[in-house]
Amino acid sequence: MRKRKVPLRMCISCKQMRPKQELVRIVRSKEGNIDIDLNGKKPGRGAYICYAQDCLDNLKNSNVLASTFKQRIDERIYEQIQKLLNEGDINI
Ligand SMILES: [Zn+2]
């Protein structure tokens, strides 16, 4: 098997380093809009969390996303991640 260097990113919820493709990227644009970045291409400041229910729950309860982006996080963002988790679609 061919070895490839996998870029690692830290989950802001559990603080573990994981391959980028196992994480959901959340991005804040210059305008201050927070969004889920499904293909990792959106410009702006990014944060990552695992595709895991525990990490999402912890993220919701801990307010860590709000402190990362220094602004209030719309409930909609968590709902979108929840939807992704429910669909189990990690090959995006
Ligand atoms: Zn995590």
Short mmCIF file of N, CA and C and ligand atoms in Angstrom, two decimals:
data_model
loop_
_atom_site.label_atom_id
_atom_site.label_comp_id
_atom_site.label_asym_id
_atom_site.label_seq_id
_atom_site.Cartn_x
_atom_site.Cartn_y
_atom_site.Cartn_z
N MET A 1 0.83 -1.20 0.00
CA MET A 1 0.00 0.00 0.00
C MET A 1 0.87 1.26 0.00
N ARG A 2 0.44 2.21 -0.77
CA ARG A 2 1.21 3.44 -0.89
C ARG A 2 0.97 4.34 0.33
N LYS A 3 2.03 4.83 0.85
CA LYS A 3 1.88 5.72 2.02
C LYS A 3 1.69 7.16 1.56
N ARG A 4 0.72 7.78 2.18
CA ARG A 4 0.50 9.18 1.88
C ARG A 4 0.53 9.95 3.18
N LYS A 5 1.07 11.13 3.10
CA LYS A 5 1.09 11.95 4.29
C LYS A 5 -0.30 12.56 4.48
N VAL A 6 -0.90 12.25 5.60
CA VAL A 6 -2.24 12.74 5.86
C VAL A 6 -2.17 14.01 6.70
N PRO A 7 -2.78 15.07 6.21
CA PRO A 7 -2.76 16.29 7.03
C PRO A 7 -3.62 16.12 8.27
N LEU A 8 -3.07 16.47 9.40
CA LEU A 8 -3.81 16.33 10.65
C LEU A 8 -4.34 17.68 11.13
N ARG A 9 -5.49 17.63 11.72
CA ARG A 9 -6.08 18.82 12.31
C ARG A 9 -6.60 18.46 13.69
N MET A 10 -6.70 19.47 14.52
CA MET A 10 -7.18 19.21 15.87
C MET A 10 -8.68 19.48 15.99
N CYS A 11 -9.36 18.51 16.58
CA CYS A 11 -10.76 18.69 16.91
C CYS A 11 -10.86 19.68 18.08
N ILE A 12 -11.65 20.73 17.90
CA ILE A 12 -11.72 21.73 18.97
C ILE A 12 -12.55 21.24 20.15
N SER A 13 -13.23 20.13 19.95
CA SER A 13 -14.04 19.58 21.03
C SER A 13 -13.26 18.63 21.92
N CYS A 14 -12.63 17.60 21.32
CA CYS A 14 -11.90 16.62 22.14
C CYS A 14 -10.39 16.86 22.12
N LYS A 15 -9.94 17.82 21.34
CA LYS A 15 -8.52 18.21 21.26
C LYS A 15 -7.60 17.10 20.72
N GLN A 16 -8.17 16.19 19.99
CA GLN A 16 -7.34 15.14 19.40
C GLN A 16 -6.99 15.49 17.97
N MET A 17 -5.80 15.07 17.57
CA MET A 17 -5.38 15.27 16.20
C MET A 17 -5.94 14.14 15.35
N ARG A 18 -6.52 14.49 14.25
CA ARG A 18 -7.10 13.49 13.36
C ARG A 18 -6.87 13.88 11.91
N PRO A 19 -6.91 12.88 11.03
CA PRO A 19 -6.82 13.22 9.60
C PRO A 19 -7.97 14.14 9.22
N LYS A 20 -7.62 15.12 8.40
CA LYS A 20 -8.58 16.14 7.99
C LYS A 20 -9.92 15.59 7.50
N GLN A 21 -9.83 14.48 6.75
CA GLN A 21 -11.08 13.98 6.16
C GLN A 21 -12.01 13.32 7.17
N GLU A 22 -11.53 13.14 8.39
CA GLU A 22 -12.41 12.58 9.43
C GLU A 22 -13.04 13.68 10.28
N LEU A 23 -12.84 14.90 9.84
CA LEU A 23 -13.34 16.03 10.61
C LEU A 23 -14.30 16.87 9.79
N VAL A 24 -15.17 17.57 10.48
CA VAL A 24 -16.04 18.55 9.85
C VAL A 24 -15.36 19.91 9.98
N ARG A 25 -15.28 20.63 8.89
CA ARG A 25 -14.70 21.97 8.97
C ARG A 25 -15.82 22.99 9.14
N ILE A 26 -15.62 23.84 10.10
CA ILE A 26 -16.55 24.94 10.32
C ILE A 26 -15.77 26.19 10.01
N VAL A 27 -16.34 27.06 9.23
CA VAL A 27 -15.57 28.21 8.79
C VAL A 27 -16.31 29.51 9.04
N ARG A 28 -15.54 30.51 9.39
CA ARG A 28 -16.11 31.84 9.52
C ARG A 28 -15.55 32.73 8.43
N SER A 29 -16.42 33.29 7.66
CA SER A 29 -15.99 34.16 6.57
C SER A 29 -15.58 35.52 7.11
N LYS A 30 -14.97 36.29 6.23
CA LYS A 30 -14.56 37.65 6.60
C LYS A 30 -15.74 38.47 7.08
N GLU A 31 -16.92 38.17 6.51
CA GLU A 31 -18.13 38.92 6.87
C GLU A 31 -18.69 38.48 8.21
N GLY A 32 -18.13 37.40 8.77
CA GLY A 32 -18.59 36.93 10.07
C GLY A 32 -19.69 35.88 9.99
N ASN A 33 -19.89 35.33 8.79
CA ASN A 33 -20.86 34.25 8.68
C ASN A 33 -20.20 32.92 9.00
N ILE A 34 -20.87 32.15 9.82
CA ILE A 34 -20.33 30.84 10.18
C ILE A 34 -21.09 29.77 9.42
N ASP A 35 -20.33 28.87 8.87
CA ASP A 35 -20.91 27.87 7.98
C ASP A 35 -20.16 26.56 8.08
N ILE A 36 -20.82 25.50 7.62
CA ILE A 36 -20.14 24.21 7.52
C ILE A 36 -19.48 24.15 6.15
N ASP A 37 -18.22 23.78 6.14
CA ASP A 37 -17.48 23.73 4.89
C ASP A 37 -17.30 22.28 4.46
N LEU A 38 -18.12 21.88 3.51
CA LEU A 38 -18.14 20.45 3.17
C LEU A 38 -16.97 20.00 2.30
N ASN A 39 -16.38 20.91 1.55
CA ASN A 39 -15.27 20.44 0.72
C ASN A 39 -13.93 21.07 1.09
N GLY A 40 -13.91 21.77 2.21
CA GLY A 40 -12.65 22.32 2.70
C GLY A 40 -12.08 23.44 1.85
N LYS A 41 -12.93 24.08 1.09
CA LYS A 41 -12.44 25.09 0.15
C LYS A 41 -12.85 26.52 0.50
N LYS A 42 -13.74 26.64 1.46
CA LYS A 42 -14.22 27.99 1.76
C LYS A 42 -13.14 28.82 2.44
N PRO A 43 -13.02 30.07 2.03
CA PRO A 43 -12.03 30.92 2.67
C PRO A 43 -12.51 31.36 4.05
N GLY A 44 -11.58 31.68 4.89
CA GLY A 44 -11.94 32.16 6.22
C GLY A 44 -11.23 31.37 7.29
N ARG A 45 -11.56 31.69 8.53
CA ARG A 45 -10.92 31.02 9.63
C ARG A 45 -11.67 29.72 9.90
N GLY A 46 -10.94 28.63 9.96
CA GLY A 46 -11.58 27.33 10.10
C GLY A 46 -11.38 26.70 11.46
N ALA A 47 -12.32 25.88 11.84
CA ALA A 47 -12.19 25.06 13.05
C ALA A 47 -12.70 23.68 12.67
N TYR A 48 -12.19 22.68 13.35
CA TYR A 48 -12.56 21.32 12.99
C TYR A 48 -13.14 20.58 14.17
N ILE A 49 -14.14 19.74 13.88
CA ILE A 49 -14.57 18.78 14.91
C ILE A 49 -14.76 17.41 14.28
N CYS A 50 -14.59 16.38 15.12
CA CYS A 50 -14.75 15.00 14.66
C CYS A 50 -16.18 14.74 14.21
N TYR A 51 -16.31 13.78 13.33
CA TYR A 51 -17.62 13.25 12.99
C TYR A 51 -18.05 12.31 14.10
N ALA A 52 -18.34 12.84 15.26
CA ALA A 52 -18.70 11.98 16.38
C ALA A 52 -19.75 12.68 17.22
N GLN A 53 -20.73 11.92 17.64
CA GLN A 53 -21.81 12.48 18.45
C GLN A 53 -21.27 13.10 19.73
N ASP A 54 -20.32 12.41 20.35
CA ASP A 54 -19.74 12.93 21.61
C ASP A 54 -19.14 14.31 21.41
N CYS A 55 -18.41 14.45 20.32
CA CYS A 55 -17.75 15.73 20.07
C CYS A 55 -18.76 16.83 19.78
N LEU A 56 -19.81 16.47 19.07
CA LEU A 56 -20.84 17.47 18.79
C LEU A 56 -21.56 17.87 20.08
N ASP A 57 -21.90 16.89 20.90
CA ASP A 57 -22.58 17.19 22.16
C ASP A 57 -21.71 18.08 23.04
N ASN A 58 -20.45 17.71 23.12
CA ASN A 58 -19.52 18.48 23.93
C ASN A 58 -19.37 19.91 23.40
N LEU A 59 -19.36 20.00 22.08
CA LEU A 59 -19.23 21.31 21.44
C LEU A 59 -20.41 22.21 21.78
N LYS A 60 -21.60 21.62 21.75
CA LYS A 60 -22.82 22.37 22.07
C LYS A 60 -22.81 22.83 23.52
N ASN A 61 -22.38 21.93 24.41
CA ASN A 61 -22.44 22.23 25.84
C ASN A 61 -21.32 23.14 26.31
N SER A 62 -20.22 23.11 25.61
CA SER A 62 -19.04 23.79 26.14
C SER A 62 -18.87 25.22 25.64
N ASN A 63 -19.58 25.56 24.55
CA ASN A 63 -19.44 26.92 24.02
C ASN A 63 -18.07 27.17 23.38
N VAL A 64 -17.33 26.11 23.13
CA VAL A 64 -15.97 26.27 22.63
C VAL A 64 -15.96 26.88 21.22
N LEU A 65 -17.00 26.61 20.46
CA LEU A 65 -17.06 27.17 19.11
C LEU A 65 -17.21 28.70 19.18
N ALA A 66 -18.06 29.14 20.07
CA ALA A 66 -18.25 30.58 20.25
C ALA A 66 -16.96 31.26 20.67
N SER A 67 -16.20 30.61 21.56
CA SER A 67 -14.97 31.25 21.99
C SER A 67 -13.88 31.15 20.91
N THR A 68 -13.93 30.11 20.10
CA THR A 68 -12.98 30.01 18.98
C THR A 68 -13.20 31.15 17.99
N PHE A 69 -14.45 31.38 17.66
CA PHE A 69 -14.76 32.41 16.66
C PHE A 69 -15.08 33.76 17.28
N LYS A 70 -15.11 33.79 18.59
CA LYS A 70 -15.39 35.03 19.33
C LYS A 70 -16.70 35.68 18.90
N GLN A 71 -17.70 34.84 18.70
CA GLN A 71 -19.03 35.38 18.43
C GLN A 71 -20.06 34.30 18.74
N ARG A 72 -21.30 34.71 18.78
CA ARG A 72 -22.37 33.78 19.08
C ARG A 72 -22.55 32.80 17.93
N ILE A 73 -22.83 31.55 18.27
CA ILE A 73 -23.00 30.54 17.23
C ILE A 73 -24.48 30.23 17.07
N ASP A 74 -24.93 30.32 15.85
CA ASP A 74 -26.32 30.01 15.55
C ASP A 74 -26.58 28.51 15.78
N GLU A 75 -27.67 28.22 16.39
CA GLU A 75 -28.10 26.84 16.66
C GLU A 75 -28.11 26.00 15.37
N ARG A 76 -28.38 26.66 14.29
CA ARG A 76 -28.44 26.06 12.96
C ARG A 76 -27.15 25.31 12.61
N ILE A 77 -26.02 25.83 13.05
CA ILE A 77 -24.73 25.20 12.75
C ILE A 77 -24.67 23.80 13.37
N TYR A 78 -25.11 23.73 14.63
CA TYR A 78 -25.10 22.44 15.31
C TYR A 78 -26.09 21.48 14.64
N GLU A 79 -27.20 22.04 14.21
CA GLU A 79 -28.20 21.21 13.54
C GLU A 79 -27.66 20.64 12.24
N GLN A 80 -26.90 21.46 11.54
CA GLN A 80 -26.31 20.99 10.27
C GLN A 80 -25.31 19.87 10.51
N ILE A 81 -24.50 20.01 11.54
CA ILE A 81 -23.53 18.95 11.85
C ILE A 81 -24.27 17.69 12.28
N GLN A 82 -25.31 17.89 13.07
CA GLN A 82 -26.11 16.75 13.51
C GLN A 82 -26.69 16.00 12.31
N LYS A 83 -27.13 16.75 11.34
CA LYS A 83 -27.71 16.15 10.14
C LYS A 83 -26.66 15.31 9.40
N LEU A 84 -25.46 15.87 9.29
CA LEU A 84 -24.38 15.14 8.65
C LEU A 84 -24.09 13.83 9.38
N LEU A 85 -24.09 13.92 10.71
CA LEU A 85 -23.84 12.73 11.52
C LEU A 85 -24.92 11.68 11.29
N ASN A 86 -26.17 12.16 11.25
CA ASN A 86 -27.30 11.24 11.07
C ASN A 86 -27.24 10.56 9.72
N GLU A 87 -26.80 11.31 8.74
CA GLU A 87 -26.73 10.74 7.40
C GLU A 87 -25.53 9.81 7.26
N GLY A 88 -24.56 9.99 8.15
CA GLY A 88 -23.37 9.14 8.12
C GLY A 88 -22.55 9.31 6.87
N ASP A 89 -22.69 10.46 6.25
CA ASP A 89 -21.98 10.70 4.99
C ASP A 89 -20.67 11.41 5.27
N ILE A 90 -19.61 10.63 5.38
CA ILE A 90 -18.33 11.27 5.67
C ILE A 90 -17.45 11.40 4.44
N ASN A 91 -17.91 10.86 3.34
CA ASN A 91 -17.11 10.99 2.11
C ASN A 91 -17.60 12.16 1.29
N ILE A 92 -17.24 13.32 1.73
CA ILE A 92 -17.77 14.51 1.09
C ILE A 92 -16.74 15.20 0.24
ZN ZN B 1 -13.33 15.28 18.59
#
